[in-house]
Coordinates of C-alpha atoms in Angstrom, one line a residue:
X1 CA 57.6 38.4 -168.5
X2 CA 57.5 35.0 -168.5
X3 CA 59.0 32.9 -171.4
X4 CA 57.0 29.7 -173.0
X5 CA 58.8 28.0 -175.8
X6 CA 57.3 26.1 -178.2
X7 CA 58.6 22.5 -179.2
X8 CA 57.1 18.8 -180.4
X9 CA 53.3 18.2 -179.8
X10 CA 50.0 16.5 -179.1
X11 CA 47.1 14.9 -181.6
X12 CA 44.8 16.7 -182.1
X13 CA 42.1 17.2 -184.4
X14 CA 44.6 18.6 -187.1
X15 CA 47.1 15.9 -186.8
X16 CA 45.9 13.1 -189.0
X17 CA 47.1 10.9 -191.5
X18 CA 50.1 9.2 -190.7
X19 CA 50.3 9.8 -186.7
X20 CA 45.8 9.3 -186.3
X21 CA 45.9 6.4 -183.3
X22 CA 48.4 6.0 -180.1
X23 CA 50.8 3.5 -180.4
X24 CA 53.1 0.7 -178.4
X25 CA 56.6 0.3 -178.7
X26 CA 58.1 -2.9 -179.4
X27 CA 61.1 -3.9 -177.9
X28 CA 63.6 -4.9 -181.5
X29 CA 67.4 -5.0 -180.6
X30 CA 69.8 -3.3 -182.2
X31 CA 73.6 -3.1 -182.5
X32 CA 75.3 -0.3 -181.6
X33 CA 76.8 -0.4 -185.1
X34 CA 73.1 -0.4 -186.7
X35 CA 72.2 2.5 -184.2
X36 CA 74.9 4.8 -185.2
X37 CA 74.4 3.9 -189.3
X38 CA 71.1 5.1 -188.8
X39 CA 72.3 8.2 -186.8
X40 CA 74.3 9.2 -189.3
X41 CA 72.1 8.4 -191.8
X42 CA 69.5 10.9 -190.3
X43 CA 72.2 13.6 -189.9
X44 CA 72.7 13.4 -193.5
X45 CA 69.1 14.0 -194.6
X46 CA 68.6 16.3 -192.0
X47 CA 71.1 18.7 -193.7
X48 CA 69.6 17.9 -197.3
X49 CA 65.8 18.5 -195.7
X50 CA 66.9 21.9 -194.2
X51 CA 68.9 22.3 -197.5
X52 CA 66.1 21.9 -199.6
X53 CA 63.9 24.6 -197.2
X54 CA 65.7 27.2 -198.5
X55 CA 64.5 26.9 -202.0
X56 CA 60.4 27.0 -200.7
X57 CA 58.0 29.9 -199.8
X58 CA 55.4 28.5 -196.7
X59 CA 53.1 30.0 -194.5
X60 CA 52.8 29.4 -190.6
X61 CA 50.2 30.6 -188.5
X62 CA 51.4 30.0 -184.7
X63 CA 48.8 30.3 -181.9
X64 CA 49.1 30.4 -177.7
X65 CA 46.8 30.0 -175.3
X66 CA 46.1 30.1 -171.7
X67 CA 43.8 28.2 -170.2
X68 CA 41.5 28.8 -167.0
X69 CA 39.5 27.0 -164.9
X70 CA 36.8 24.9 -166.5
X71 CA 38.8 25.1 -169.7
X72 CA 38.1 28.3 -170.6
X73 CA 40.6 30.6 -172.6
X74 CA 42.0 33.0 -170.5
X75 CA 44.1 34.7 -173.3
X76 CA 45.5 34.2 -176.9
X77 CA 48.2 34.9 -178.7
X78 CA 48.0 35.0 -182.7
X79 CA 50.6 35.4 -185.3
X80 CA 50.2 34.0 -189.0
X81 CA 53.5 34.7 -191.4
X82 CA 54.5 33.7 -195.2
X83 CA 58.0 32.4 -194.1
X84 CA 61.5 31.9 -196.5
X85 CA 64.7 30.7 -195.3
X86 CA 67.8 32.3 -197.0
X87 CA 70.9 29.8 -198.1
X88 CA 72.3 31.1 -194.7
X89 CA 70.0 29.8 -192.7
X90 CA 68.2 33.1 -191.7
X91 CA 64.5 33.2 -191.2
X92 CA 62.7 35.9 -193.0
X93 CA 58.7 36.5 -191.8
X94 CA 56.5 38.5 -193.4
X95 CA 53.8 39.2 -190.8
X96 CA 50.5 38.4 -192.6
X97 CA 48.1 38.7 -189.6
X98 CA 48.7 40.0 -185.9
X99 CA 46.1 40.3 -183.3
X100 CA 46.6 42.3 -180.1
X101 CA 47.8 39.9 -177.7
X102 CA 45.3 39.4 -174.9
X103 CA 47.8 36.9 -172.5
X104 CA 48.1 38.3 -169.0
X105 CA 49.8 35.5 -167.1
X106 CA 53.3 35.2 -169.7
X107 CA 54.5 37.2 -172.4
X108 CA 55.9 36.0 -175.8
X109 CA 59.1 36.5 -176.1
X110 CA 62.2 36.7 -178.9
X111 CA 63.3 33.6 -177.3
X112 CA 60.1 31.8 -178.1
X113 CA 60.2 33.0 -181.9
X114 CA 63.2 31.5 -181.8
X115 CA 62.3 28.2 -180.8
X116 CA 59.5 28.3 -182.7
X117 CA 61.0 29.0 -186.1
X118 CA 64.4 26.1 -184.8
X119 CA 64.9 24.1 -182.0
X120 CA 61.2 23.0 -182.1
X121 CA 60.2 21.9 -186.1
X122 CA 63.4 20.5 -186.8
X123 CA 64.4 19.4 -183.3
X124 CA 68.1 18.8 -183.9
X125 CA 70.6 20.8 -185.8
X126 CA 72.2 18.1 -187.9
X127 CA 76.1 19.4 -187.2
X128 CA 75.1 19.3 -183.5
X129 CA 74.5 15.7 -183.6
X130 CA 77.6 14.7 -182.0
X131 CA 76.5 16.7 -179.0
X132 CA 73.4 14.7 -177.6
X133 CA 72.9 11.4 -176.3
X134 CA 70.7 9.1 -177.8
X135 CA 68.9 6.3 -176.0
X136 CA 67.4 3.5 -178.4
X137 CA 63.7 2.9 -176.8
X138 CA 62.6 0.6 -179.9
X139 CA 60.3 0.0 -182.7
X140 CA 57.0 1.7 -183.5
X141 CA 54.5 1.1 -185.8
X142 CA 52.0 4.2 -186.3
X143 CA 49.4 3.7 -189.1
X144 CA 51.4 2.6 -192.4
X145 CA 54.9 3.9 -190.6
X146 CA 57.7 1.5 -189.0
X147 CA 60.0 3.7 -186.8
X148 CA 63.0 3.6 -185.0
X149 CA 62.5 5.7 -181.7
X150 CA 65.0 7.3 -180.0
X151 CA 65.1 9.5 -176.6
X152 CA 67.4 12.8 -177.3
X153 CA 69.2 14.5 -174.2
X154 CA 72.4 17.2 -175.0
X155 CA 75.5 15.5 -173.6
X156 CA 76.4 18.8 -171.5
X157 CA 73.6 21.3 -170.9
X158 CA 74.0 24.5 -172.3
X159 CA 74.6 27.2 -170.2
X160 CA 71.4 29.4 -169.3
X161 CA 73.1 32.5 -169.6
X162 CA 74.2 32.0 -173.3
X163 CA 70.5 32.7 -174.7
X164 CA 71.7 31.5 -178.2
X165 CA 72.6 28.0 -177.2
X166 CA 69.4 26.2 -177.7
X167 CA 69.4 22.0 -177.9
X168 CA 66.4 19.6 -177.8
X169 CA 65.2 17.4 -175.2
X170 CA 62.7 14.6 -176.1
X171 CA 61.9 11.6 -178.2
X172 CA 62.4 11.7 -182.0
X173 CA 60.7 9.0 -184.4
X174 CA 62.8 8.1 -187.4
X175 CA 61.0 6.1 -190.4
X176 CA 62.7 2.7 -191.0
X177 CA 62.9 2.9 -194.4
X178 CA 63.2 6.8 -195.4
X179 CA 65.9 7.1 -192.0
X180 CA 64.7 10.3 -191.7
X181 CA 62.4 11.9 -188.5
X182 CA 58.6 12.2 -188.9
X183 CA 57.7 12.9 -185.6
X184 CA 59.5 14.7 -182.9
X185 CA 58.6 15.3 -179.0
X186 CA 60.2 17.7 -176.5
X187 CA 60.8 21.2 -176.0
X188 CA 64.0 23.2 -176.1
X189 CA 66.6 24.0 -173.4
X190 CA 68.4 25.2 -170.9
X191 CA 65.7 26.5 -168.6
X192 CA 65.7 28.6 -165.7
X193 CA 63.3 29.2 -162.8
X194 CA 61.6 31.8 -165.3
X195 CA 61.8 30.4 -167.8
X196 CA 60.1 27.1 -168.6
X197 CA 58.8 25.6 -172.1
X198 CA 55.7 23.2 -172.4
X199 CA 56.5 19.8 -174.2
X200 CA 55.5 20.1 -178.3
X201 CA 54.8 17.5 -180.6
X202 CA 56.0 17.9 -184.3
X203 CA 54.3 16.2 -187.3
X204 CA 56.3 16.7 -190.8
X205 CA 54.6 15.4 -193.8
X206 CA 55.8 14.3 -197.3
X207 CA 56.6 17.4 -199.7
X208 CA 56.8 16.9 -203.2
X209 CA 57.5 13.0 -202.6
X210 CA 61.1 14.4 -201.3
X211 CA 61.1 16.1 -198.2
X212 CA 59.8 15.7 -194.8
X213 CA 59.1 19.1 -193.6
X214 CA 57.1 20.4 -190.5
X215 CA 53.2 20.2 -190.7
X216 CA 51.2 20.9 -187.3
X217 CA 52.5 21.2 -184.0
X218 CA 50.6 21.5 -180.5
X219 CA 50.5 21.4 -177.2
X220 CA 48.4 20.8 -173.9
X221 CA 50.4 21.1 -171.1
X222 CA 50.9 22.9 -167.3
X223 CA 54.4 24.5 -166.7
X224 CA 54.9 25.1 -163.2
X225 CA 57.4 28.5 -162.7
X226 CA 59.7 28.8 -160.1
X227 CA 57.6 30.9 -158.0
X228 CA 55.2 27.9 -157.9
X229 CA 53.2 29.7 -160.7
X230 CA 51.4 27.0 -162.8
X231 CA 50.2 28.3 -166.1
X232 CA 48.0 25.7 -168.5
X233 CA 49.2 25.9 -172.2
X234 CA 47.2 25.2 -175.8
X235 CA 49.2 25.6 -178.3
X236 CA 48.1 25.0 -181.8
X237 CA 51.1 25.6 -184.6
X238 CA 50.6 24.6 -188.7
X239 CA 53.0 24.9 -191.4
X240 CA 51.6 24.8 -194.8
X241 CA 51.5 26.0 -198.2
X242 CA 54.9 25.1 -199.4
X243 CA 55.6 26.3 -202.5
X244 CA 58.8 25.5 -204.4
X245 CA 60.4 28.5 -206.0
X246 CA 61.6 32.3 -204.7
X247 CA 63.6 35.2 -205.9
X248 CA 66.1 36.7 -204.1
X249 CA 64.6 40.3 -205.3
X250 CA 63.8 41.7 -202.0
X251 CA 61.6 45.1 -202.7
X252 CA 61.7 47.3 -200.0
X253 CA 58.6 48.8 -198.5
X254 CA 56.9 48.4 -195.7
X255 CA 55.7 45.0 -196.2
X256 CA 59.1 44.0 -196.7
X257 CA 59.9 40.9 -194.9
X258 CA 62.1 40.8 -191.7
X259 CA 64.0 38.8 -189.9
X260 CA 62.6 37.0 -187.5
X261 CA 63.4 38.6 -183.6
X262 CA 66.8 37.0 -182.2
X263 CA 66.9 36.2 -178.8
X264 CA 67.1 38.5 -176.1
X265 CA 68.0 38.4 -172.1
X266 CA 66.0 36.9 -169.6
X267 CA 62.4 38.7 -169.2
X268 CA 61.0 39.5 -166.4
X269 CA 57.3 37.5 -165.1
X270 CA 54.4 39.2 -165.5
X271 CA 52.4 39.5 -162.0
X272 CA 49.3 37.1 -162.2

């Protein structure tokens, strides 16, 4: 099986509001000094952003595509959940809708669940911070948004092998004012000749006039697999329905929400 992971993504026609036009960057110079007070700045309200998460209910409903010749869907992959994160940082899904899966040229893997619940709404673990480089590219200004945009590369690329590492590689945009990332672009890594991610774009909106927390997230994009395989991605991803509030009671049944899958070694491709 092949893997596809799921990171930071394109417009499209549910992506509005605050990211609804392209943009040019502007070339404003900063210090070094001002570019790591707004590092750290972001580092701090990532950890009260993912803080906050674990006190809200939300719903995501994640879908894959392949696509053919001429555009035409070649297979699908649907999974809609009613999500909480515990005050340890575990995901618990409650599968709310799950479709046979009709892909035939890759397989969904734990690895992808991973990313997609992680590395690709949040991009960047805020205590991992100190392990990327960041390269200041300049200002943007994207409808009624200034940002500060930054590329994001881990200083020392995790080692393929240990499945758990996962880091970010892409572009992050990070509200002047607020110092905290709206937008996010890349996909996660390491990758292997198996194994290779399309690029995902991230849009977080405004929750409760406090937190900035993933929205919609998509993707159009050809991964080309080591055995010179290219496969044409859709992906369509939307977090909603936040809802502020949940007990701890769990009642056990067999709708009981479950972990979401950990990661798992290397799959093996499926044969076109």
């Amino acid at each position: 099986m092949k893997n596809l992971i799921f990171f930071l993504f394109l417009i499209c026609g549910f992506a509005v509001g605050a990211f609804g036009q392209e943009s040019t960057l502007q070339k404003v110079a900063l210090s070094q000094t001002e570019i790591d007070k707004i590092l750290a700045k972001v580092a701090i309200n990532e950890t009260h952003f993912r803080q906050a998460l674990t006190n809200y209910n939300f719903s995501r409903s994640a879908t894959i595509q392949t696509v053919g010749i001429g555009g035409n869907i070649t297979g699908t992959y649907r999974r809609d959940s009613d999500m909480t994160i515990t005050p340890e940082g575990a995901r618990l899904e409650k599968i709310t809708f799950f479709p046979v899966d009709t892909l035939t040229e890759v397989s969904i893997t734990p690895q992808d669940l991973e990313d997609l619940g992680g590395v690709n709404p949040f991009a960047i673990e805020p205590d991992s911070i100190p392990k990327y480089n960041f390269t200041y590219m300049g200002k943007d200004h994207i409808d009624e948004l200034n940002l500060w945009v930054f590329d994001v590369a881990p200083k020392v690329m995790p080692d393929p092998k240990k499945i758990n590492d996962r880091m970010f590689q892409g572009r992050i945009w990070v509200d002047v004012d607020d110092l905290t990332i709206v937008k996010s672009k890349g996909k996660g890594v390491p990758e292997t000749k198996n194994n290779k991610y399309p690029i995902i774009e991230t849009y977080r909106e405004n929750i409760d006039g406090k937190y900035w927390f993933p929205a919609f997230a998509s993707s159009d994009d050809e991964v080309v697999f080591g055995s010179g395989q290219v496969v044409k991605f859709r992906v369509r991803i939307k977090f909603n329905a936040y809802k502020l509030g949940h007990t701890d009671v769990r009642v056990i049944g067999e709708d009981e929400a479950v972990p979401e899958a950990s990661p798992s070694p290397t799959p093996t491709p499926k044969k076109p």
